[in-house]
mmCIF file of C-alpha atoms and ligand atoms in Angstrom:
data_model
loop_
_atom_site.group_PDB
_atom_site.id
_atom_site.type_symbol
_atom_site.label_atom_id
_atom_site.label_comp_id
_atom_site.label_asym_id
_atom_site.label_seq_id
_atom_site.Cartn_x
_atom_site.Cartn_y
_atom_site.Cartn_z
ATOM 1 C CA SER F 4 0.565 -46.225 33.938
ATOM 2 C CA ASN F 5 1.730 -42.683 34.665
ATOM 3 C CA VAL F 6 5.314 -43.688 34.073
ATOM 4 C CA ARG F 7 6.764 -44.543 30.695
ATOM 5 C CA VAL F 8 10.312 -45.606 30.103
ATOM 6 C CA ALA F 9 12.265 -45.307 26.867
ATOM 7 C CA VAL F 10 15.866 -46.120 25.963
ATOM 8 C CA ARG F 11 17.862 -44.637 23.151
ATOM 9 C CA CYS F 12 21.132 -45.822 21.608
ATOM 10 C CA ARG F 13 23.440 -43.191 20.099
ATOM 11 C CA PRO F 14 26.039 -43.498 17.284
ATOM 12 C CA PHE F 15 29.628 -44.444 18.067
ATOM 13 C CA ASN F 16 31.693 -41.513 19.368
ATOM 14 C CA ALA F 17 35.249 -40.718 18.176
ATOM 15 C CA ARG F 18 36.880 -42.721 20.993
ATOM 16 C CA GLU F 19 34.742 -45.802 20.417
ATOM 17 C CA LYS F 20 35.534 -45.639 16.722
ATOM 18 C CA GLN F 21 39.212 -45.244 17.381
ATOM 19 C CA LEU F 22 39.144 -48.315 19.636
ATOM 20 C CA SER F 23 37.103 -50.208 16.985
ATOM 21 C CA SER F 24 34.843 -51.158 19.842
ATOM 22 C CA PRO F 25 32.034 -53.343 18.506
ATOM 23 C CA CYS F 26 28.345 -52.571 18.987
ATOM 24 C CA VAL F 27 26.870 -54.648 21.783
ATOM 25 C CA VAL F 28 23.286 -53.200 21.728
ATOM 26 C CA LYS F 29 20.500 -54.441 19.511
ATOM 27 C CA MET F 30 16.917 -53.319 19.269
ATOM 28 C CA ASP F 31 13.829 -55.005 17.883
ATOM 29 C CA GLY F 32 10.554 -53.121 18.314
ATOM 30 C CA ALA F 33 10.326 -52.055 21.934
ATOM 31 C CA ARG F 34 12.948 -54.614 22.958
ATOM 32 C CA THR F 35 16.591 -53.987 23.664
ATOM 33 C CA THR F 36 19.259 -56.694 23.900
ATOM 34 C CA ILE F 37 22.761 -56.220 25.180
ATOM 35 C CA THR F 38 25.482 -58.835 24.679
ATOM 36 C CA ASN F 39 28.456 -59.287 26.952
ATOM 37 C CA PRO F 40 31.543 -58.835 24.637
ATOM 38 C CA VAL F 41 33.592 -61.284 26.683
ATOM 39 C CA ASN F 42 31.378 -64.288 27.155
ATOM 40 C CA GLY F 43 28.595 -63.627 24.634
ATOM 41 C CA THR F 44 25.671 -63.916 27.125
ATOM 42 C CA SER F 45 22.720 -61.682 26.366
ATOM 43 C CA HIS F 46 20.170 -59.721 28.415
ATOM 44 C CA THR F 47 16.898 -58.657 26.834
ATOM 45 C CA PHE F 48 14.679 -55.914 28.254
ATOM 46 C CA GLU F 49 11.379 -54.593 27.092
ATOM 47 C CA PHE F 50 10.516 -50.931 27.392
ATOM 48 C CA ASP F 51 7.736 -48.635 26.249
ATOM 49 C CA HIS F 52 10.090 -47.499 23.500
ATOM 50 C CA SER F 53 13.480 -48.573 22.304
ATOM 51 C CA PHE F 54 14.889 -45.800 20.097
ATOM 52 C CA TRP F 55 17.601 -46.862 17.630
ATOM 53 C CA SER F 56 19.639 -43.740 16.852
ATOM 54 C CA HIS F 57 22.862 -45.540 16.233
ATOM 55 C CA ASP F 58 23.084 -45.110 12.495
ATOM 56 C CA PRO F 59 21.591 -41.875 11.185
ATOM 57 C CA SER F 60 22.314 -42.840 7.605
ATOM 58 C CA GLY F 61 20.846 -46.321 7.857
ATOM 59 C CA GLY F 62 17.536 -47.677 8.941
ATOM 60 C CA GLY F 63 15.154 -50.002 7.190
ATOM 61 C CA ARG F 64 16.580 -53.090 5.470
ATOM 62 C CA GLY F 65 15.120 -55.447 8.088
ATOM 63 C CA GLY F 66 16.851 -53.569 10.916
ATOM 64 C CA PRO F 67 15.287 -50.996 13.178
ATOM 65 C CA THR F 68 14.451 -47.632 11.609
ATOM 66 C CA HIS F 69 16.453 -44.654 12.671
ATOM 67 C CA ALA F 70 14.951 -42.650 15.512
ATOM 68 C CA SER F 71 15.676 -38.927 14.878
ATOM 69 C CA GLN F 72 15.180 -36.080 17.313
ATOM 70 C CA GLU F 73 11.845 -35.539 15.715
ATOM 71 C CA THR F 74 10.839 -39.195 16.273
ATOM 72 C CA VAL F 75 11.748 -38.956 19.922
ATOM 73 C CA PHE F 76 9.769 -35.764 20.362
ATOM 74 C CA ASP F 77 6.803 -37.207 18.494
ATOM 75 C CA GLU F 78 6.762 -40.311 20.617
ATOM 76 C CA LEU F 79 7.534 -38.823 24.028
ATOM 77 C CA GLY F 80 7.193 -35.031 23.955
ATOM 78 C CA ARG F 81 3.870 -34.566 22.270
ATOM 79 C CA ASP F 82 1.940 -36.696 24.641
ATOM 80 C CA LEU F 83 3.553 -34.923 27.588
ATOM 81 C CA LEU F 84 2.593 -31.541 26.186
ATOM 82 C CA GLU F 85 -0.933 -32.681 25.571
ATOM 83 C CA ASN F 86 -1.132 -33.545 29.235
ATOM 84 C CA ALA F 87 0.542 -30.307 30.314
ATOM 85 C CA TRP F 88 -1.926 -28.356 28.241
ATOM 86 C CA ALA F 89 -4.752 -30.201 29.985
ATOM 87 C CA GLY F 90 -3.377 -29.113 33.350
ATOM 88 C CA TYR F 91 -1.243 -32.077 34.451
ATOM 89 C CA ASN F 92 2.272 -31.701 35.715
ATOM 90 C CA VAL F 93 4.618 -33.642 33.443
ATOM 91 C CA CYS F 94 8.230 -34.640 33.792
ATOM 92 C CA LEU F 95 10.814 -35.930 31.371
ATOM 93 C CA VAL F 96 14.014 -37.326 32.863
ATOM 94 C CA ALA F 97 17.162 -38.239 31.075
ATOM 95 C CA TYR F 98 19.348 -40.894 32.681
ATOM 96 C CA GLY F 99 22.658 -42.470 31.607
ATOM 97 C CA GLN F 100 26.414 -42.370 31.933
ATOM 98 C CA THR F 101 28.360 -39.259 30.884
ATOM 99 C CA GLY F 102 28.559 -39.039 27.113
ATOM 100 C CA SER F 103 25.597 -41.378 26.477
ATOM 101 C CA GLY F 104 23.398 -38.754 24.929
ATOM 102 C CA LYS F 105 21.285 -37.261 27.758
ATOM 103 C CA SER F 106 21.856 -33.620 26.818
ATOM 104 C CA TYR F 107 21.571 -34.410 23.098
ATOM 105 C CA SER F 108 18.099 -35.830 23.705
ATOM 106 C CA MET F 109 17.029 -33.060 26.042
ATOM 107 C CA MET F 110 18.611 -29.913 24.551
ATOM 108 C CA GLY F 111 20.056 -31.039 21.274
ATOM 109 C CA GLY F 112 23.353 -31.137 19.444
ATOM 110 C CA GLY F 113 25.434 -28.666 17.503
ATOM 111 C CA GLY F 114 23.961 -25.492 18.897
ATOM 112 C CA GLY F 115 20.581 -27.058 19.506
ATOM 113 C CA GLY F 116 18.740 -25.767 16.448
ATOM 114 C CA GLY F 117 17.282 -27.365 13.356
ATOM 115 C CA ASP F 118 17.171 -31.161 12.992
ATOM 116 C CA HIS F 119 19.345 -31.665 16.058
ATOM 117 C CA ALA F 120 17.082 -29.677 18.382
ATOM 118 C CA GLY F 121 16.131 -31.761 21.422
ATOM 119 C CA VAL F 122 12.957 -32.191 23.348
ATOM 120 C CA VAL F 123 13.267 -28.947 25.328
ATOM 121 C CA PRO F 124 13.354 -26.485 22.413
ATOM 122 C CA ARG F 125 10.778 -28.534 20.531
ATOM 123 C CA ALA F 126 8.471 -28.496 23.560
ATOM 124 C CA ALA F 127 8.960 -24.775 23.998
ATOM 125 C CA ARG F 128 8.112 -24.155 20.316
ATOM 126 C CA GLU F 129 4.978 -26.275 20.561
ATOM 127 C CA ILE F 130 3.806 -24.525 23.699
ATOM 128 C CA PHE F 131 4.058 -21.097 22.078
ATOM 129 C CA ASP F 132 2.356 -22.397 18.915
ATOM 130 C CA ARG F 133 -0.564 -23.480 21.023
ATOM 131 C CA MET F 134 -0.626 -20.212 22.949
ATOM 132 C CA ARG F 135 -0.960 -18.128 19.825
ATOM 133 C CA GLY F 136 -4.257 -16.357 19.969
ATOM 134 C CA ASP F 137 -4.752 -17.134 23.655
ATOM 135 C CA ASP F 138 -4.112 -13.883 25.479
ATOM 136 C CA SER F 139 -4.560 -15.487 28.859
ATOM 137 C CA ALA F 140 -1.633 -17.904 28.419
ATOM 138 C CA ARG F 141 1.608 -17.247 30.242
ATOM 139 C CA VAL F 142 4.911 -19.132 30.418
ATOM 140 C CA GLU F 143 7.552 -18.783 33.074
ATOM 141 C CA VAL F 144 10.898 -20.557 33.014
ATOM 142 C CA THR F 145 13.190 -21.660 35.764
ATOM 143 C CA MET F 146 16.502 -23.438 35.404
ATOM 144 C CA ILE F 147 18.321 -24.870 38.382
ATOM 145 C CA GLU F 148 21.295 -27.053 39.107
ATOM 146 C CA ILE F 149 21.589 -29.473 41.959
ATOM 147 C CA TYR F 150 25.101 -30.297 42.947
ATOM 148 C CA ASN F 151 25.974 -32.117 46.175
ATOM 149 C CA GLU F 152 22.450 -31.664 47.335
ATOM 150 C CA ARG F 153 22.682 -27.888 46.883
ATOM 151 C CA VAL F 154 20.528 -25.839 44.616
ATOM 152 C CA LYS F 155 21.574 -23.025 42.330
ATOM 153 C CA ASP F 156 19.404 -20.717 40.247
ATOM 154 C CA LEU F 157 21.016 -20.709 36.807
ATOM 155 C CA LEU F 158 18.953 -17.902 35.353
ATOM 156 C CA ASN F 159 19.715 -15.476 38.151
ATOM 157 C CA ALA F 160 23.195 -16.701 38.901
ATOM 158 C CA GLY F 161 24.890 -13.306 39.234
ATOM 159 C CA GLY F 162 23.282 -11.542 42.115
ATOM 160 C CA GLY F 163 20.696 -12.205 44.735
ATOM 161 C CA GLY F 164 19.135 -15.505 45.427
ATOM 162 C CA GLY F 165 21.681 -17.133 47.658
ATOM 163 C CA SER F 166 25.310 -17.036 48.581
ATOM 164 C CA THR F 167 28.050 -15.917 46.279
ATOM 165 C CA ASN F 168 29.410 -19.374 45.726
ATOM 166 C CA PRO F 169 26.796 -22.014 46.464
ATOM 167 C CA PHE F 170 29.218 -24.698 45.396
ATOM 168 C CA ALA F 171 32.057 -23.851 47.799
ATOM 169 C CA GLU F 172 33.045 -26.960 49.682
ATOM 170 C CA ASN F 173 32.709 -25.242 53.034
ATOM 171 C CA GLY F 174 30.059 -22.732 53.879
ATOM 172 C CA GLY F 175 28.397 -22.310 50.513
ATOM 173 C CA GLY F 176 24.804 -23.097 51.137
ATOM 174 C CA GLY F 177 22.943 -22.724 47.849
ATOM 175 C CA LEU F 178 19.229 -21.995 47.915
ATOM 176 C CA LYS F 179 17.021 -23.547 50.573
ATOM 177 C CA ILE F 180 14.300 -26.033 49.815
ATOM 178 C CA ARG F 181 11.144 -25.267 51.782
ATOM 179 C CA THR F 182 7.729 -26.868 51.838
ATOM 180 C CA HIS F 183 4.630 -24.832 51.257
ATOM 181 C CA PRO F 184 1.623 -26.200 53.168
ATOM 182 C CA THR F 185 -0.516 -26.613 50.067
ATOM 183 C CA ARG F 186 1.804 -26.250 47.094
ATOM 184 C CA GLY F 187 4.512 -28.574 48.347
ATOM 185 C CA PRO F 188 8.281 -28.280 48.127
ATOM 186 C CA TYR F 189 9.843 -25.240 46.410
ATOM 187 C CA VAL F 190 13.171 -23.460 46.164
ATOM 188 C CA GLU F 191 13.224 -20.355 48.324
ATOM 189 C CA GLY F 192 14.406 -17.299 46.367
ATOM 190 C CA LEU F 193 14.203 -18.955 42.966
ATOM 191 C CA THR F 194 12.997 -16.335 40.498
ATOM 192 C CA PRO F 195 10.997 -17.514 37.468
ATOM 193 C CA CYS F 196 11.585 -15.607 34.256
ATOM 194 C CA ALA F 197 8.625 -14.715 32.080
ATOM 195 C CA ALA F 198 9.030 -15.757 28.459
ATOM 196 C CA ARG F 199 6.812 -14.253 25.779
ATOM 197 C CA ASP F 200 8.015 -16.263 22.851
ATOM 198 C CA TYR F 201 10.173 -19.153 21.751
ATOM 199 C CA ASP F 202 13.256 -17.027 21.179
ATOM 200 C CA GLU F 203 13.040 -15.771 24.720
ATOM 201 C CA VAL F 204 13.163 -19.349 26.046
ATOM 202 C CA VAL F 205 16.149 -20.068 23.880
ATOM 203 C CA ARG F 206 17.956 -16.965 25.254
ATOM 204 C CA LEU F 207 17.151 -18.057 28.791
ATOM 205 C CA MET F 208 18.481 -21.581 28.148
ATOM 206 C CA ASP F 209 21.692 -20.087 26.750
ATOM 207 C CA ARG F 210 22.037 -17.899 29.804
ATOM 208 C CA GLY F 211 21.492 -20.894 32.140
ATOM 209 C CA GLU F 212 23.945 -22.991 30.116
ATOM 210 C CA LYS F 213 26.608 -20.285 30.526
ATOM 211 C CA ALA F 214 26.048 -19.969 34.273
ATOM 212 C CA ARG F 215 26.368 -23.703 34.504
ATOM 213 C CA SER F 216 29.729 -23.873 32.777
ATOM 214 C CA VAL F 217 31.058 -20.895 34.758
ATOM 215 C CA ALA F 218 30.117 -22.656 37.978
ATOM 216 C CA SER F 219 31.598 -25.962 36.880
ATOM 217 C CA THR F 220 34.932 -24.348 35.914
ATOM 218 C CA ALA F 221 35.028 -22.475 39.196
ATOM 219 C CA MET F 222 34.584 -25.660 41.171
ATOM 220 C CA ASN F 223 36.905 -27.633 38.975
ATOM 221 C CA ALA F 224 34.231 -30.160 38.194
ATOM 222 C CA THR F 225 32.276 -30.959 35.095
ATOM 223 C CA SER F 226 28.625 -30.434 34.494
ATOM 224 C CA SER F 227 28.295 -34.185 34.356
ATOM 225 C CA ARG F 228 28.223 -34.246 38.141
ATOM 226 C CA ALA F 229 25.255 -31.994 38.543
ATOM 227 C CA HIS F 230 21.555 -32.395 37.833
ATOM 228 C CA THR F 231 19.932 -29.674 35.715
ATOM 229 C CA ILE F 232 16.231 -29.054 35.872
ATOM 230 C CA VAL F 233 14.440 -26.770 33.401
ATOM 231 C CA GLU F 234 10.868 -25.992 34.337
ATOM 232 C CA LEU F 235 8.293 -24.429 32.045
ATOM 233 C CA ARG F 236 5.354 -23.210 34.065
ATOM 234 C CA ILE F 237 2.235 -22.744 32.019
ATOM 235 C CA SER F 238 -0.905 -20.939 33.035
ATOM 236 C CA ARG F 239 -3.918 -20.074 30.942
ATOM 237 C CA ALA F 240 -7.631 -19.483 31.374
ATOM 238 C CA ASP F 241 -10.143 -22.227 30.681
ATOM 239 C CA ALA F 242 -13.178 -21.521 28.511
ATOM 240 C CA ASP F 243 -15.149 -20.649 31.657
ATOM 241 C CA GLY F 244 -12.373 -18.407 32.899
ATOM 242 C CA SER F 245 -10.885 -20.651 35.591
ATOM 243 C CA GLU F 246 -7.084 -20.917 35.617
ATOM 244 C CA ILE F 247 -5.354 -24.027 34.327
ATOM 245 C CA ARG F 248 -1.819 -24.399 35.598
ATOM 246 C CA SER F 249 0.852 -26.966 34.924
ATOM 247 C CA LYS F 250 4.583 -27.504 35.086
ATOM 248 C CA VAL F 251 6.721 -29.168 32.490
ATOM 249 C CA SER F 252 9.862 -30.402 34.229
ATOM 250 C CA LEU F 253 12.780 -31.403 32.018
ATOM 251 C CA VAL F 254 15.558 -33.077 33.899
ATOM 252 C CA ASP F 255 19.045 -33.747 32.618
ATOM 253 C CA LEU F 256 20.522 -35.961 35.340
ATOM 254 C CA ALA F 257 24.126 -36.196 36.432
ATOM 255 C CA GLY F 258 26.134 -38.989 34.832
ATOM 256 C CA SER F 259 25.243 -42.292 36.341
ATOM 257 C CA GLU F 260 28.703 -43.785 36.165
ATOM 258 C CA ARG F 261 29.601 -45.581 39.373
ATOM 259 C CA SER F 262 31.909 -43.691 41.657
ATOM 260 C CA ASP F 263 33.636 -46.821 42.939
ATOM 261 C CA ALA F 264 36.352 -46.383 40.298
ATOM 262 C CA THR F 265 39.742 -46.250 41.989
ATOM 263 C CA GLY F 266 41.027 -42.822 42.937
ATOM 264 C CA ALA F 267 37.776 -41.230 44.013
ATOM 265 C CA THR F 268 38.620 -39.592 47.301
ATOM 266 C CA GLY F 269 37.629 -36.523 49.270
ATOM 267 C CA ALA F 270 35.457 -34.073 47.369
ATOM 268 C CA ARG F 271 35.173 -36.398 44.361
ATOM 269 C CA LEU F 272 33.962 -39.234 46.550
ATOM 270 C CA LYS F 273 31.426 -36.953 48.220
ATOM 271 C CA GLU F 274 30.151 -35.855 44.839
ATOM 272 C CA GLY F 275 29.813 -39.454 43.801
ATOM 273 C CA ALA F 276 27.908 -40.321 46.942
ATOM 274 C CA ALA F 277 25.576 -37.336 46.447
ATOM 275 C CA ILE F 278 24.926 -38.266 42.815
ATOM 276 C CA ASN F 279 24.266 -41.881 43.569
ATOM 277 C CA LYS F 280 22.014 -40.978 46.456
ATOM 278 C CA SER F 281 19.859 -38.749 44.183
ATOM 279 C CA LEU F 282 19.804 -41.295 41.379
ATOM 280 C CA SER F 283 18.808 -44.176 43.636
ATOM 281 C CA ALA F 284 16.250 -42.003 45.373
ATOM 282 C CA LEU F 285 14.800 -41.124 41.944
ATOM 283 C CA GLY F 286 14.713 -44.781 40.943
ATOM 284 C CA ASN F 287 12.932 -45.630 44.163
ATOM 285 C CA CYS F 288 10.361 -42.883 43.705
ATOM 286 C CA ILE F 289 9.646 -43.783 40.124
ATOM 287 C CA SER F 290 9.297 -47.462 40.798
ATOM 288 C CA ALA F 291 7.019 -46.756 43.795
ATOM 289 C CA LEU F 292 4.888 -44.584 41.534
ATOM 290 C CA ALA F 293 4.871 -47.089 38.691
ATOM 291 C CA GLU F 294 3.561 -49.869 40.915
ATOM 292 C CA LYS F 295 0.058 -50.943 40.152
ATOM 293 C CA GLY F 296 -2.466 -49.027 42.242
ATOM 294 C CA GLY F 297 0.244 -46.475 42.993
ATOM 295 C CA GLY F 298 -0.407 -44.188 45.855
ATOM 296 C CA LYS F 299 -0.631 -47.074 48.319
ATOM 297 C CA LYS F 300 3.073 -47.259 48.684
ATOM 298 C CA LEU F 301 5.054 -44.490 50.444
ATOM 299 C CA VAL F 302 7.056 -42.596 47.860
ATOM 300 C CA PRO F 303 10.418 -41.614 49.402
ATOM 301 C CA TYR F 304 10.611 -38.067 47.975
ATOM 302 C CA ARG F 305 12.462 -36.774 50.983
ATOM 303 C CA ASP F 306 15.510 -38.916 50.383
ATOM 304 C CA SER F 307 17.216 -36.385 48.129
ATOM 305 C CA ALA F 308 16.944 -32.700 47.074
ATOM 306 C CA LEU F 309 16.266 -33.892 43.511
ATOM 307 C CA THR F 310 13.237 -36.010 44.365
ATOM 308 C CA LEU F 311 11.910 -33.552 46.862
ATOM 309 C CA LEU F 312 11.852 -30.837 44.215
ATOM 310 C CA LEU F 313 10.318 -33.138 41.665
ATOM 311 C CA LYS F 314 7.603 -34.270 44.014
ATOM 312 C CA GLU F 315 4.831 -32.252 42.327
ATOM 313 C CA SER F 316 6.038 -33.333 38.927
ATOM 314 C CA LEU F 317 6.286 -37.041 39.683
ATOM 315 C CA GLY F 318 3.436 -37.727 42.047
ATOM 316 C CA GLY F 319 -0.279 -37.096 42.087
ATOM 317 C CA ASN F 320 -1.701 -37.043 38.560
ATOM 318 C CA ALA F 321 1.636 -36.149 37.034
ATOM 319 C CA LYS F 322 2.892 -37.964 33.945
ATOM 320 C CA THR F 323 6.505 -39.074 33.896
ATOM 321 C CA VAL F 324 8.760 -40.237 31.106
ATOM 322 C CA MET F 325 12.260 -41.497 31.574
ATOM 323 C CA ILE F 326 14.659 -41.678 28.640
ATOM 324 C CA ALA F 327 17.708 -43.749 29.388
ATOM 325 C CA ALA F 328 20.619 -42.989 27.058
ATOM 326 C CA LEU F 329 22.849 -45.833 25.914
ATOM 327 C CA SER F 330 26.327 -46.083 24.458
ATOM 328 C CA PRO F 331 26.421 -48.787 21.748
ATOM 329 C CA ALA F 332 30.004 -49.803 22.406
ATOM 330 C CA ALA F 333 31.546 -52.850 24.006
ATOM 331 C CA VAL F 334 33.915 -50.659 26.058
ATOM 332 C CA ASN F 335 30.907 -49.313 27.917
ATOM 333 C CA TYR F 336 29.188 -52.678 28.354
ATOM 334 C CA GLU F 337 29.042 -52.608 32.203
ATOM 335 C CA GLU F 338 27.707 -49.042 32.419
ATOM 336 C CA THR F 339 25.124 -49.638 29.673
ATOM 337 C CA LEU F 340 23.925 -52.854 31.338
ATOM 338 C CA SER F 341 23.538 -50.970 34.607
ATOM 339 C CA THR F 342 21.621 -48.191 32.829
ATOM 340 C CA LEU F 343 19.302 -50.811 31.282
ATOM 341 C CA ARG F 344 18.755 -52.352 34.702
ATOM 342 C CA TYR F 345 17.945 -48.973 36.236
ATOM 343 C CA ALA F 346 15.475 -48.208 33.483
ATOM 344 C CA ASP F 347 13.933 -51.680 33.769
ATOM 345 C CA ARG F 348 13.508 -51.284 37.482
ATOM 346 C CA ALA F 349 11.903 -47.903 37.028
ATOM 347 C CA ARG F 350 9.346 -49.498 34.764
ATOM 348 C CA ARG F 351 8.716 -52.085 37.356
ATOM 349 C CA ILE F 352 7.332 -54.777 35.158
ATOM 350 C CA GLU F 353 8.420 -58.032 36.695
ATOM 351 C CA GLY F 354 9.996 -60.747 34.647
ATOM 352 C CA THR F 355 10.848 -58.756 31.546
ATOM 353 C CA ALA F 356 14.588 -59.012 32.117
ATOM 354 C CA THR F 357 15.573 -62.328 30.818
ATOM 355 C CA VAL F 358 19.043 -63.695 31.161
ATOM 356 C CA ASN F 359 19.736 -66.047 28.277
HETATM 357 P P1 ADP R 681 25.585 -36.689 28.027
HETATM 358 O O1 ADP R 681 24.757 -35.455 28.165
HETATM 359 O O2 ADP R 681 24.872 -37.921 28.400
HETATM 360 O O3 ADP R 681 26.907 -36.561 28.780
HETATM 361 P P2 ADP R 681 25.729 -35.832 25.286
HETATM 362 O O4 ADP R 681 24.290 -35.621 25.016
HETATM 363 O O5 ADP R 681 26.561 -34.628 25.492
HETATM 364 O O6 ADP R 681 25.980 -36.856 26.483
HETATM 365 O O7 ADP R 681 26.315 -36.690 24.059
HETATM 366 C C1 ADP R 681 27.661 -36.950 23.867
HETATM 367 C C2 ADP R 681 28.007 -36.744 22.435
HETATM 368 O O8 ADP R 681 27.334 -37.668 21.604
HETATM 369 C C3 ADP R 681 27.650 -35.369 21.924
HETATM 370 O O9 ADP R 681 28.670 -34.908 20.974
HETATM 371 C C4 ADP R 681 26.342 -35.592 21.204
HETATM 372 O O10 ADP R 681 26.132 -34.645 20.207
HETATM 373 C C5 ADP R 681 26.536 -36.977 20.629
HETATM 374 N N1 ADP R 681 25.224 -37.678 20.532
HETATM 375 C C6 ADP R 681 24.547 -38.177 21.620
HETATM 376 N N2 ADP R 681 23.401 -38.758 21.201
HETATM 377 C C7 ADP R 681 23.372 -38.644 19.865
HETATM 378 C C8 ADP R 681 22.464 -39.082 18.854
HETATM 379 N N3 ADP R 681 21.317 -39.701 19.148
HETATM 380 N N4 ADP R 681 22.751 -38.779 17.565
HETATM 381 C C9 ADP R 681 23.888 -38.098 17.272
HETATM 382 N N5 ADP R 681 24.748 -37.690 18.171
HETATM 383 C C10 ADP R 681 24.537 -37.988 19.436
HETATM 384 MG MG1 MG R 682 25.173 -33.778 29.338
#
């Protein structure tokens, strides 16, 4: 299949520890089991990978071994890069509730460097390693944010490329999505930045990250309500001189928590609706693509800005990996179960969810 689905369980956070909330997630090989803390019933799901990152100091002793950032990159990132190098478009999507570990998996923790570096910096490093000695190779980077169905260029946030405040509730339009007759959907006015080496990518990511937090403060919202897409566009010459092009799309999705919590009104409610619309559209696209003999079924890319923009990275010969981030704690049982169900549906293998 062109779609692979992984889940990853993080350590307890400070709040979960303080509440002494027990761990309700277990992993065994590729299988993940979650147990309802109230009535003890369990649900077991099988994925392509179940990454146990709950106990960095532990591992072994009959339990699952610890999955480090390096493990996750080796299992998911390398294969994607192999494909990108061969000219396929590839896409890695992180899904999960706010605080579940999406950004940690994608970008990394504690400044992003060293052992905590996530898939994005590791992928960038690997790409430049491969490019060494190939003068034809070029990398361009874009970083955008989608909020309430509006698109913002995070690398050129200051001037040009759109209205002054794309996130204003009234009037702010953001960048337009247009469809090129042969190349498909694209963001009008989005300017890719050339990157000559790994450090340059890191600087660009920092710049994007700053633009993101500025925007989220200005609109009094948190980044957890927006989708962030980093795209590495690679081009190089084949042995016979023809151009090989590919896109590596790295998507840190908005938090998946349900917006039906009491008190969501007005702008908040609208945000929630826009997030859920994108997330369900993405789920629908991925499961349509993952179906056997894919291509027969209509893939509903047009249902959201997110899926429209990912069309070239999800469809055709593209390779897609979803990593669903899980909290281990009983206090998050409902959200974690819904994440597992989303991931399971994306994988579209009937009958693997068993209710015991
Ligand atoms: P999200 O992006 O889903 O909102 P984050 O990635 O920011 O969540 O993770 C929330 C917190 O948990 C961060 O402090 C992060 O460093 C930590 N964390 C998440 N996953 C892991 C992990 N696998 N190992 C160690 N710490 C993690
Ligand atoms: Mg995040």
